[in-house]
Short mmCIF file of C-alpha atoms in Angstrom, two decimals:
data_model
loop_
_atom_site.label_atom_id
_atom_site.label_comp_id
_atom_site.label_asym_id
_atom_site.label_seq_id
_atom_site.Cartn_x
_atom_site.Cartn_y
_atom_site.Cartn_z
CA LYS A 1 93.49 -17.03 -37.61
CA TYR A 2 90.03 -15.46 -38.21
CA GLN A 3 89.90 -12.13 -39.89
CA ILE A 4 86.19 -11.56 -39.11
CA LYS A 5 84.14 -11.22 -35.93
CA CYS A 6 80.70 -12.94 -35.64
CA ASP A 7 77.68 -10.62 -35.52
CA THR A 8 76.02 -11.60 -32.19
CA SER A 9 72.77 -9.92 -33.17
CA LEU A 10 72.42 -12.62 -35.85
CA TYR A 11 74.09 -15.43 -33.94
CA PRO A 12 73.43 -14.73 -30.29
CA LEU A 13 73.88 -18.19 -28.81
CA PRO A 14 77.36 -19.51 -27.92
CA ALA A 15 77.69 -23.25 -28.58
CA GLY A 16 77.81 -23.93 -24.83
CA SER A 17 74.43 -22.34 -24.17
CA CYS A 18 72.54 -25.03 -26.05
CA SER A 19 71.85 -28.47 -24.63
CA SER A 20 73.53 -31.61 -25.84
CA LEU A 21 71.18 -31.44 -28.81
CA GLY A 22 73.24 -28.56 -30.07
CA GLY A 23 72.36 -25.52 -32.09
CA SER A 24 70.24 -25.13 -35.15
CA GLY A 25 69.77 -22.67 -37.95
CA GLY A 26 72.77 -20.71 -39.16
CA SER A 27 76.11 -20.57 -37.30
CA CYS A 28 79.26 -18.44 -37.23
CA THR A 29 82.78 -19.19 -35.91
CA ASP A 30 85.46 -16.69 -34.92
CA ASP A 31 88.25 -16.53 -32.39
CA GLY A 32 85.67 -16.71 -29.58
CA GLY A 33 84.11 -19.96 -30.79
CA THR A 34 80.99 -21.01 -32.64
CA TYR A 35 77.69 -19.14 -32.36
CA TYR A 36 74.16 -20.29 -33.39
CA GLU A 37 70.89 -18.63 -34.36
CA ALA A 38 68.84 -21.08 -32.21
CA CYS A 39 69.07 -24.25 -30.16
CA LYS A 40 67.65 -27.62 -31.07
CA CYS A 41 64.63 -28.49 -28.82
CA PRO A 42 63.48 -31.85 -27.43
CA LEU A 43 60.23 -33.54 -28.42
CA ASN A 44 57.08 -31.44 -27.85
CA TYR A 45 59.09 -28.22 -27.58
CA GLU A 46 59.85 -25.50 -30.07
CA TRP A 47 62.33 -22.66 -30.14
CA SER A 48 61.09 -19.20 -29.04
CA ALA A 49 63.31 -16.47 -30.48
CA ALA A 50 61.69 -13.86 -28.23
CA ALA A 51 62.29 -15.87 -25.06
CA ARG A 52 65.60 -17.38 -26.38
CA LYS A 53 64.63 -20.76 -25.02
CA CYS A 54 62.70 -23.89 -25.84
CA VAL A 55 58.99 -23.67 -24.96
CA CYS A 56 56.07 -26.12 -25.20
CA LEU A 57 54.32 -26.48 -28.50
CA ALA A 58 51.24 -24.19 -28.67
CA ASP A 59 48.70 -27.06 -28.53
CA PHE A 60 49.96 -28.14 -25.10
CA LYS A 61 47.64 -25.69 -23.29
CA TYR A 62 45.26 -27.62 -21.00
CA THR A 63 45.90 -28.15 -17.27
CA CYS A 64 43.06 -30.75 -17.15
CA ALA A 65 42.09 -29.86 -13.56
CA GLY A 66 38.77 -28.99 -11.96
CA THR A 67 35.19 -30.27 -11.97
CA GLY A 68 34.55 -32.83 -14.69
CA TYR A 69 38.24 -33.63 -15.35
CA ALA A 70 39.93 -36.98 -14.74
CA GLY A 71 43.42 -35.80 -15.86
CA GLY A 72 45.48 -35.32 -19.00
CA SER A 73 45.43 -37.51 -22.09
CA GLY A 74 48.59 -38.42 -23.99
CA GLU A 75 51.95 -36.71 -23.74
CA SER A 76 52.50 -33.62 -21.63
CA CYS A 77 54.72 -30.59 -21.68
CA ASP A 78 55.37 -28.61 -18.55
CA ASN A 79 52.30 -30.33 -16.96
CA LYS A 80 50.04 -29.24 -19.80
CA TYR A 81 48.27 -31.47 -22.32
CA GLN A 82 46.95 -31.34 -25.83
CA GLN A 83 43.62 -32.71 -24.56
CA CYS A 84 42.07 -34.03 -21.34
CA SER A 85 40.40 -37.14 -20.02
CA CYS A 86 36.95 -36.39 -18.54
CA ALA A 87 35.23 -37.76 -15.45
CA ASP A 88 32.07 -39.84 -15.64
CA GLY A 89 29.14 -37.84 -16.93
CA TYR A 90 31.37 -35.48 -18.89
CA TYR A 91 32.81 -35.55 -22.41
CA TRP A 92 35.73 -33.82 -24.18
CA ASP A 93 34.59 -31.04 -26.54
CA ALA A 94 37.55 -30.29 -28.80
CA ALA A 95 35.97 -27.11 -30.18
CA ALA A 96 35.33 -25.70 -26.71
CA GLY A 97 38.57 -27.13 -25.36
CA GLU A 98 36.98 -28.37 -22.13
CA CYS A 99 35.16 -31.21 -20.44
CA LEU A 100 31.41 -30.59 -20.74
CA LYS A 101 28.63 -32.27 -18.88
CA SER A 102 27.11 -35.01 -20.93
CA CYS A 103 23.91 -33.85 -22.63
CA ALA A 104 20.78 -34.78 -20.69
CA ASN A 105 18.55 -33.85 -23.64
CA GLU A 106 16.09 -32.32 -21.17
CA CYS A 107 14.92 -29.56 -23.47
CA THR A 108 12.69 -30.03 -26.49
CA LEU A 109 11.61 -26.52 -27.60
CA SER A 110 13.16 -25.01 -30.70
CA SER A 111 12.38 -21.50 -29.39
CA CYS A 112 11.15 -19.69 -26.26
CA ALA A 113 7.72 -18.21 -26.91
CA SER A 114 6.09 -15.38 -24.92
CA PRO A 115 5.07 -15.23 -22.08
CA TYR A 116 7.50 -17.96 -20.98
CA THR A 117 11.04 -17.62 -19.66
CA CYS A 118 13.44 -20.40 -20.68
CA ARG A 119 16.93 -21.80 -20.35
CA TYR A 120 19.01 -22.92 -23.33
CA GLU A 121 20.58 -26.41 -23.36
CA ASP A 122 23.85 -26.03 -25.26
CA CYS A 123 24.43 -29.69 -26.00
CA SER A 124 21.00 -30.19 -27.60
CA GLY A 125 20.47 -26.69 -28.95
CA LYS A 126 16.95 -26.70 -27.41
CA TYR A 127 15.01 -24.62 -24.84
CA CYS A 128 13.27 -25.59 -21.58
CA LYS A 129 10.49 -23.54 -19.89
CA THR A 130 11.48 -22.12 -16.49
CA GLY A 131 8.69 -19.70 -15.65
CA CYS A 132 6.73 -16.67 -16.86
CA VAL A 133 7.34 -13.01 -17.48
CA SER A 134 5.79 -10.41 -15.13
CA GLY A 135 2.01 -10.43 -15.06
CA TYR A 136 1.63 -14.20 -15.37
CA ASP A 137 1.47 -17.04 -12.86
CA TRP A 138 3.61 -20.16 -13.39
CA ASN A 139 2.17 -23.65 -12.97
CA GLU A 140 5.18 -25.92 -12.50
CA ALA A 141 3.26 -29.17 -12.82
CA ALA A 142 1.45 -28.18 -16.02
CA GLN A 143 4.34 -26.07 -17.32
CA THR A 144 1.90 -23.31 -18.26
CA CYS A 145 1.56 -19.56 -17.74
CA THR A 146 -1.77 -18.01 -16.75
CA SER A 147 -2.42 -14.28 -16.89
CA GLN A 148 -2.79 -12.84 -13.39
CA CYS A 149 -5.80 -10.86 -14.52
CA ALA A 150 -7.79 -14.06 -15.03
CA ALA A 151 -8.57 -14.48 -11.32
CA SER A 152 -9.95 -10.96 -10.83
CA TYR A 153 -11.63 -10.53 -14.23
CA LYS A 154 -14.65 -12.80 -13.99
CA TYR A 155 -17.73 -10.96 -15.25
CA ASP A 156 -19.24 -11.08 -18.73
CA GLU A 157 -22.71 -11.28 -20.27
CA SER A 158 -23.23 -14.74 -18.82
CA ASN A 159 -23.14 -13.58 -15.21
CA CYS A 160 -23.43 -9.79 -15.53
CA PRO A 161 -25.87 -8.95 -18.35
CA SER A 162 -25.62 -5.36 -19.57
CA ALA A 163 -29.42 -4.97 -19.45
CA SER A 164 -29.33 -4.97 -15.64
CA TYR A 165 -25.69 -4.34 -14.70
CA TYR A 166 -22.76 -2.15 -15.65
CA HIS A 167 -18.98 -2.01 -15.11
CA CYS A 168 -17.15 0.83 -13.37
CA ASP A 169 -13.79 -0.60 -14.40
CA THR A 170 -13.89 -0.84 -18.18
CA SER A 171 -10.59 -2.70 -18.54
CA THR A 172 -10.93 -6.28 -19.74
CA CYS A 173 -9.00 -9.53 -19.68
CA GLY A 174 -10.09 -12.28 -22.01
CA GLY A 175 -13.34 -10.41 -22.66
CA LYS A 176 -14.22 -10.25 -18.94
CA TYR A 177 -14.55 -7.38 -16.45
CA LYS A 178 -13.43 -6.92 -12.85
CA ASP A 179 -16.67 -5.62 -11.38
CA CYS A 180 -20.42 -5.96 -11.77
CA LYS A 181 -22.69 -3.20 -10.43
CA PRO A 182 -26.50 -3.27 -10.53
CA VAL A 183 -28.33 -0.56 -12.44
CA LEU A 184 -30.04 1.28 -9.61
CA TYR A 185 -32.94 2.80 -11.49
CA SER A 186 -34.24 3.49 -14.97
CA ASP A 187 -35.19 6.69 -16.78
CA ASP A 188 -38.92 6.20 -16.28
CA ALA A 189 -38.73 5.81 -12.48
CA GLU A 190 -40.35 8.64 -10.52
CA ILE A 191 -39.72 7.50 -6.96
CA PHE A 192 -37.92 4.41 -5.72
CA THR A 193 -35.81 3.07 -2.85
CA VAL A 194 -32.20 1.99 -2.51
CA ASP A 195 -31.41 -0.10 0.57
CA GLY A 196 -34.44 1.33 2.34
CA PHE A 197 -33.81 4.98 1.45
CA THR A 198 -36.23 6.93 -0.76
CA PHE A 199 -35.12 8.80 -3.89
CA ALA A 200 -37.22 10.87 -6.26
CA LYS A 201 -36.97 12.88 -9.45
CA THR A 202 -38.69 15.93 -7.98
CA ALA A 203 -38.91 17.41 -4.50
CA ASP A 204 -42.70 17.20 -4.46
CA LEU A 205 -42.55 13.41 -4.60
CA CYS A 206 -40.74 13.19 -1.25
CA PRO A 207 -42.56 12.82 2.06
CA ARG A 208 -42.41 15.76 4.46
CA LYS A 209 -41.40 18.06 1.65
CA GLU A 210 -42.59 21.00 3.73
CA PHE A 211 -39.71 20.59 6.17
CA ALA A 212 -37.03 23.26 5.55
CA GLN A 213 -33.68 24.14 7.06
CA ASN A 214 -32.09 27.50 6.41
CA GLY A 215 -34.22 27.91 3.33
CA TRP A 216 -33.19 24.45 2.11
CA ASN A 217 -35.87 21.91 1.51
CA ASN A 218 -35.62 18.52 3.20
CA LEU A 219 -33.76 17.03 0.26
CA SER A 220 -30.16 16.45 -0.63
CA LYS A 221 -29.30 15.99 -4.28
CA THR A 222 -27.13 13.22 -5.56
CA TYR A 223 -24.42 14.01 -8.05
CA GLY A 224 -23.63 11.99 -11.15
CA THR A 225 -25.14 8.55 -11.00
CA ILE A 226 -25.94 5.55 -13.19
CA VAL A 227 -29.03 5.29 -15.38
CA ASN A 228 -29.41 2.18 -17.49
CA GLY A 229 -25.69 1.59 -17.24
CA ASP A 230 -24.71 5.10 -18.40
CA TYR A 231 -23.18 7.85 -16.30
CA LYS A 232 -25.51 10.88 -16.06
CA TYR A 233 -25.79 14.04 -13.98
CA ASN A 234 -29.39 13.56 -12.93
CA HIS A 235 -29.31 15.37 -9.59
CA LEU A 236 -31.80 13.03 -8.03
CA TYR A 237 -33.22 13.90 -4.64
CA GLU A 238 -32.50 11.83 -1.57
CA CYS A 239 -35.66 12.24 0.46
CA LYS A 240 -35.31 12.69 4.20
CA ASP A 241 -36.32 9.54 6.02
CA GLN A 242 -40.07 9.40 6.58
CA ASN A 243 -39.45 7.26 9.68
CA VAL A 244 -37.69 10.11 11.48
CA ASP A 245 -39.22 10.93 14.87
CA ASP A 246 -41.35 14.05 14.86
CA ALA A 247 -39.38 15.16 17.92
CA CYS A 248 -36.17 15.21 15.85
CA TYR A 249 -37.79 17.35 13.14
CA ASN A 250 -38.93 19.74 15.89
CA LEU A 251 -35.47 19.78 17.48
CA PHE A 252 -33.76 20.58 14.20
CA GLU A 253 -36.25 23.37 13.53
CA GLN A 254 -35.43 24.81 16.96
CA VAL A 255 -31.71 24.71 16.14
CA ARG A 256 -32.37 26.34 12.77
CA ASP A 257 -34.36 29.16 14.37
CA ALA A 258 -32.19 29.58 17.50
CA ALA A 259 -30.61 32.95 18.17
CA ALA A 260 -26.87 33.40 18.42
CA ASN A 261 -25.36 32.45 21.81
CA SER A 262 -28.45 30.46 22.77
CA THR A 263 -29.00 26.87 23.93
CA VAL A 264 -31.43 24.27 22.59
CA ASN A 265 -32.29 21.41 24.96
CA VAL A 266 -32.81 17.78 23.94
CA THR A 267 -35.65 16.37 26.01
CA GLN A 268 -35.77 12.73 24.87
CA ASP A 269 -33.98 10.06 22.85
CA MET A 270 -34.65 10.52 19.14
CA PHE A 271 -34.24 8.71 15.82
CA CYS A 272 -33.09 11.30 13.28
CA GLY A 273 -32.48 8.98 10.32
CA ASN A 274 -30.80 10.77 7.44
CA LEU A 275 -31.63 14.30 8.59
CA THR A 276 -28.79 16.83 8.72
CA LEU A 277 -28.61 19.40 11.51
CA LEU A 278 -28.04 23.00 10.36
CA LYS A 279 -28.01 26.14 12.46
CA GLY A 280 -29.38 29.39 11.11
CA VAL A 281 -27.30 31.59 8.83
CA GLY A 282 -25.14 33.91 10.92
CA LYS A 283 -26.33 32.31 14.16
CA ASN A 284 -23.02 31.70 15.90
CA ASN A 285 -22.32 29.90 19.16
CA VAL A 286 -25.50 27.85 19.21
CA THR A 287 -25.31 25.08 21.83
CA ILE A 288 -27.19 21.78 21.85
CA ASN A 289 -27.58 20.46 25.40
CA GLY A 290 -28.31 16.75 25.22
CA ASN A 291 -29.21 16.27 28.89
CA GLY A 292 -27.82 12.72 28.61
CA HIS A 293 -30.18 11.73 25.76
CA THR A 294 -29.29 9.95 22.51
CA LEU A 295 -29.67 11.06 18.87
CA THR A 296 -29.46 8.21 16.36
CA PHE A 297 -28.63 8.86 12.70
CA GLU A 298 -28.64 6.39 9.83
CA LYS A 299 -27.36 7.43 6.40
CA LEU A 300 -26.02 6.23 3.11
CA ASP A 301 -24.10 9.44 2.53
CA GLY A 302 -23.75 12.93 4.01
CA ARG A 303 -23.31 14.70 7.32
CA ASP A 304 -25.14 14.47 10.64
CA PHE A 305 -24.05 17.93 11.86
CA TYR A 306 -23.38 20.20 8.89
CA SER A 307 -22.78 23.46 10.76
CA ALA A 308 -20.22 24.24 13.44
CA VAL A 309 -22.13 23.89 16.70
CA ASN A 310 -21.48 23.31 20.39
CA VAL A 311 -22.72 19.96 21.70
CA ASN A 312 -22.89 19.12 25.42
CA ASN A 313 -23.90 16.02 27.38
CA LEU A 314 -25.19 14.05 24.37
CA ASN A 315 -24.89 10.51 23.07
CA ILE A 316 -24.65 10.23 19.28
CA ILE A 317 -25.08 6.98 17.39
CA SER A 318 -24.33 7.33 13.69
CA LYS A 319 -25.03 4.24 11.60
CA ASP A 320 -23.22 4.01 8.30
CA ARG A 321 -25.23 2.35 5.55
CA LEU A 322 -22.82 3.22 2.73
CA THR A 323 -21.28 0.25 0.89
CA SER A 324 -19.07 -0.29 -2.12
CA GLU A 325 -22.23 -1.25 -4.03
CA ASN A 326 -24.63 1.56 -3.19
CA LYS A 327 -22.02 4.33 -3.11
CA VAL A 328 -22.19 4.53 -6.89
CA PHE A 329 -25.67 5.99 -6.47
CA PHE A 330 -23.97 9.15 -5.22
CA ASP A 331 -20.74 9.33 -7.18
CA ALA A 332 -21.22 6.88 -10.06
CA CYS A 333 -17.92 5.10 -10.61
CA SER A 334 -15.71 7.77 -9.08
CA GLY A 335 -15.85 10.43 -6.43
CA ASP A 336 -15.78 10.46 -2.67
CA ALA A 337 -19.08 9.42 -1.09
CA PHE A 338 -18.88 9.13 2.70
CA HIS A 339 -20.92 9.60 5.88
CA VAL A 340 -19.46 11.75 8.66
CA VAL A 341 -20.84 13.00 11.98
CA PHE A 342 -19.26 16.49 12.09
CA SER A 343 -18.40 18.07 8.73
CA SER A 344 -17.20 21.30 10.39
CA GLU A 345 -15.10 21.50 13.53
CA ALA A 346 -17.41 21.23 16.54
CA ASP A 347 -16.88 22.01 20.22
CA ILE A 348 -18.15 19.01 22.18
CA GLN A 349 -18.23 18.44 25.94
CA ASP A 350 -19.17 15.22 27.77
CA VAL A 351 -20.23 13.56 24.54
CA THR A 352 -20.11 9.91 23.45
CA VAL A 353 -20.06 9.21 19.69
CA THR A 354 -20.41 5.77 18.12
CA ALA A 355 -19.69 6.13 14.41
CA TYR A 356 -17.36 5.18 11.59
CA TYR A 357 -16.31 8.73 10.62
CA LEU A 358 -16.23 11.21 13.48
CA GLY A 359 -14.80 14.30 11.78
CA ARG A 360 -13.03 17.19 13.55
CA VAL A 361 -13.85 18.13 17.15
CA LYS A 362 -12.51 20.07 20.11
CA ALA A 363 -13.12 17.88 23.16
CA SER A 364 -13.80 19.11 26.69
CA GLY A 365 -14.83 17.23 29.81
CA THR A 366 -15.00 13.53 28.96
CA VAL A 367 -15.42 12.65 25.29
CA THR A 368 -15.60 9.07 24.01
CA TYR A 369 -15.30 8.03 20.35
CA ILE A 370 -16.13 4.39 19.55
CA LYS A 371 -15.50 3.46 15.95
CA SER A 372 -18.24 1.30 14.45
CA SER A 373 -18.30 -0.54 11.14
CA GLY A 374 -18.59 1.44 7.93
CA TYR A 375 -17.30 2.11 4.45
CA SER A 376 -14.17 4.20 3.96
CA GLY A 377 -15.18 5.70 0.62
CA GLY A 378 -11.49 6.03 -0.17
CA ARG A 379 -10.77 8.28 2.81
CA VAL A 380 -8.05 7.47 5.33
CA ASN A 381 -8.15 10.01 8.19
CA ARG A 382 -11.44 9.40 9.99
CA TYR A 383 -11.16 11.81 12.90
CA GLU A 384 -9.13 14.66 14.37
CA ILE A 385 -9.59 15.35 18.06
CA THR A 386 -8.06 18.25 20.00
CA ALA A 387 -8.26 17.43 23.70
CA GLN A 388 -8.74 20.73 25.54
CA PRO A 389 -6.91 21.38 28.85
CA ALA A 390 -7.73 18.90 31.64
CA SER A 391 -10.05 16.89 29.35
CA ALA A 392 -10.30 13.12 29.08
CA VAL A 393 -10.58 11.62 25.59
CA ASN A 394 -11.42 7.94 25.15
CA VAL A 395 -10.94 6.24 21.77
CA LYS A 396 -11.99 2.65 21.10
CA ASN A 397 -11.36 0.43 18.05
CA ALA A 398 -10.23 3.48 16.08
CA ASP A 399 -7.48 3.87 13.52
CA TYR A 400 -6.17 6.42 11.03
CA GLY A 401 -6.79 9.65 12.89
CA LYS A 402 -4.97 12.18 15.05
CA VAL A 403 -5.27 13.35 18.66
CA THR A 404 -3.71 16.55 20.01
CA LEU A 405 -3.29 16.92 23.78
CA MET A 406 -3.38 20.31 25.54
CA ASP A 407 -2.25 20.91 29.17
CA ASN A 408 -3.10 18.05 31.58
CA ALA A 409 -5.23 16.23 28.97
CA VAL A 410 -5.48 12.45 29.12
CA LEU A 411 -5.97 10.19 26.11
CA SER A 412 -7.05 6.56 26.62
CA ILE A 413 -6.95 4.20 23.63
CA LYS A 414 -8.50 0.74 23.66
CA SER A 415 -7.74 -1.67 20.78
CA GLY A 416 -6.67 1.06 18.37
CA ARG A 417 -3.83 1.41 15.90
CA ASP A 418 -2.12 4.02 13.69
CA ILE A 419 -3.11 6.93 15.95
CA PRO A 420 -0.49 9.72 15.95
CA VAL A 421 -0.44 11.68 19.21
CA HIS A 422 0.57 15.36 19.06
CA ILE A 423 1.69 17.04 22.28
CA ASN A 424 0.79 20.73 22.71
CA GLY A 425 0.63 20.98 26.50
CA GLU A 426 2.40 20.14 29.73
CA ASN A 427 1.86 17.02 31.88
CA THR A 428 -0.23 15.02 29.45
CA ALA A 429 -0.85 11.28 29.59
CA VAL A 430 -1.60 8.48 27.13
CA ASN A 431 -3.10 5.17 28.31
CA LEU A 432 -2.95 2.19 25.95
CA CYS A 433 -4.96 -1.02 26.28
CA ASP A 434 -4.19 -3.75 23.73
CA TYR A 435 -2.84 -1.19 21.27
CA ASN A 436 -2.51 -3.01 17.96
CA GLY A 437 1.12 -2.31 17.31
CA ASP A 438 4.40 -2.11 19.17
CA LYS A 439 5.01 1.56 18.35
CA LEU A 440 3.23 4.79 19.28
CA ASN A 441 3.86 7.72 16.95
CA MET A 442 4.29 11.02 18.78
CA SER A 443 5.22 14.58 17.90
CA TRP A 444 5.56 17.93 19.70
CA GLU A 445 4.12 21.30 18.70
CA GLY A 446 6.93 23.45 17.32
CA TYR A 447 9.37 20.73 18.44
CA VAL A 448 9.10 22.19 21.96
CA CYS A 449 9.53 19.28 24.35
CA LYS A 450 6.93 18.83 27.09
CA ASN A 451 6.39 16.09 29.65
CA VAL A 452 4.14 13.17 28.77
CA THR A 453 3.48 9.84 30.49
CA VAL A 454 2.67 6.74 28.42
CA ASN A 455 1.02 3.85 30.28
CA SER A 456 0.46 0.54 28.48
CA ASN A 457 -0.66 -2.95 29.42
CA LYS A 458 2.20 -4.30 27.27
CA GLU A 459 5.61 -3.21 26.05
CA ILE A 460 5.43 -0.20 23.72
CA ASP A 461 8.03 1.70 21.72
CA VAL A 462 7.69 5.46 21.33
CA THR A 463 8.71 6.75 17.90
CA TRP A 464 8.46 10.13 16.24
CA ALA A 465 5.77 10.74 13.66
CA LEU A 466 6.60 14.01 11.93
CA SER A 467 10.31 14.80 12.09
CA SER A 468 13.62 13.67 13.49
CA ASN A 469 13.59 17.00 15.39
CA ASN A 470 11.16 15.35 17.79
CA GLU A 471 13.80 12.83 18.87
CA LYS A 472 15.25 15.37 21.29
CA CYS A 473 11.99 15.05 23.29
CA LEU A 474 12.63 11.40 24.14
CA SER A 475 13.85 12.25 27.62
CA TYR A 476 10.51 13.97 28.35
CA VAL A 477 8.56 10.71 27.92
CA THR A 478 7.96 8.35 30.82
CA VAL A 479 6.80 4.86 29.77
CA ASN A 480 5.13 2.55 32.29
CA VAL A 481 3.87 -1.02 31.76
CA ASP A 482 0.79 -1.92 33.81
CA SER A 483 -0.83 -5.27 32.95
CA SER A 484 -4.00 -4.29 34.86
CA LEU A 485 -4.55 -1.10 32.85
CA CYS A 486 -7.37 -2.46 30.64
CA GLY A 487 -9.54 -3.18 33.67
CA LYS A 488 -9.41 0.51 34.56
CA MET A 489 -10.87 1.64 31.22
CA ASN A 490 -14.66 1.65 31.50
CA PHE A 491 -15.68 2.48 27.95
#
């Protein structure tokens, strides 16, 4: 009947494959029946040639579910809608194709100016302040930013006039400075005092100028200092204290003139002020035997014992008069002014030292270091004690130092903190009374483990100060808690 065959690439759909709506587009009939290009689709659908089926119209694309949605609006297709109904407090934004929160119109700024941080309100197109960038403090109530420098920068001509004061820190904030230091002297001053200590332009102006040590006169020169607010290298002389006991001058002269391997005896308590003890050049192994007496020093800056000496059976009281204000007399606005008892390593036996900076010592017999008040001058490590074999070292109120224990040495710490303990001997012991911390830092010489007993009046954790290699020594540490321990420490 039919002399042709339908091309199924052009008419792929047999009449039976379409719904009751039938086919659409072109058609072809042959012995096999009628074939169509496409099928007719119901309302809200359209024919997809790629999928060979009816699919929803493209604008049926919203599921209308989630926060802010009340459901679909109008007709649907495969559970999708052309637009949605929104819950209370939300509105349909056709451009965005979603339910948006109703505009609260909270923001009023057309831009976000520095130094503020802001949030942008889409519905109003405005900005709201939320805080400040780094370096500023945010006041929520006032909605303002204040530079953090304002609190620390508080000096200007009104409260720190340049005629009498100067600034070490020259940075400014709002025309103000951080610090205000008094001008300590003027160019025309010949001799004057700072906190009770005498300074002079020439050595001859100082009292007791005849006193000499090792060929030095009795003066110590300052370094750069402040004159009329300007930094100058004036090399002013710090006169030795005229209130020093004559006995101390005599003692120091004896030490200066002592022969090598000799002993100088202290016969009474003495006030040595800001004198500095020096032994003679090349005079090694000079020993000062205190006979239980006390030497008292009082200094702004410098050393009490400049040379390496041996000190036995002596009490030393070293009063630190250095402050953040008067230190600039020695180092202007920078440098490292400080007051220390021993500037070179000293061998001390049966000595008690009350001072801020002890320095470096080798301790024999019973040695007690009691830290007093003072000014750090920027330094951290204030003492280094090597406890000789079978010695007893007592440390009170101290921090930021180091103690090394030789064979059978005992270290007792009362109210200290940040004191690393280095073990370089067998059968050592550490006693802790009210140690200000829950950890004791320990290390071992050459990572060679040796026995040590730690006694504390409270729970203490032993950690390792220098290297994880010290962890292997944990089994060599015995920790005991004795609540009565403090009552056994008589220092």
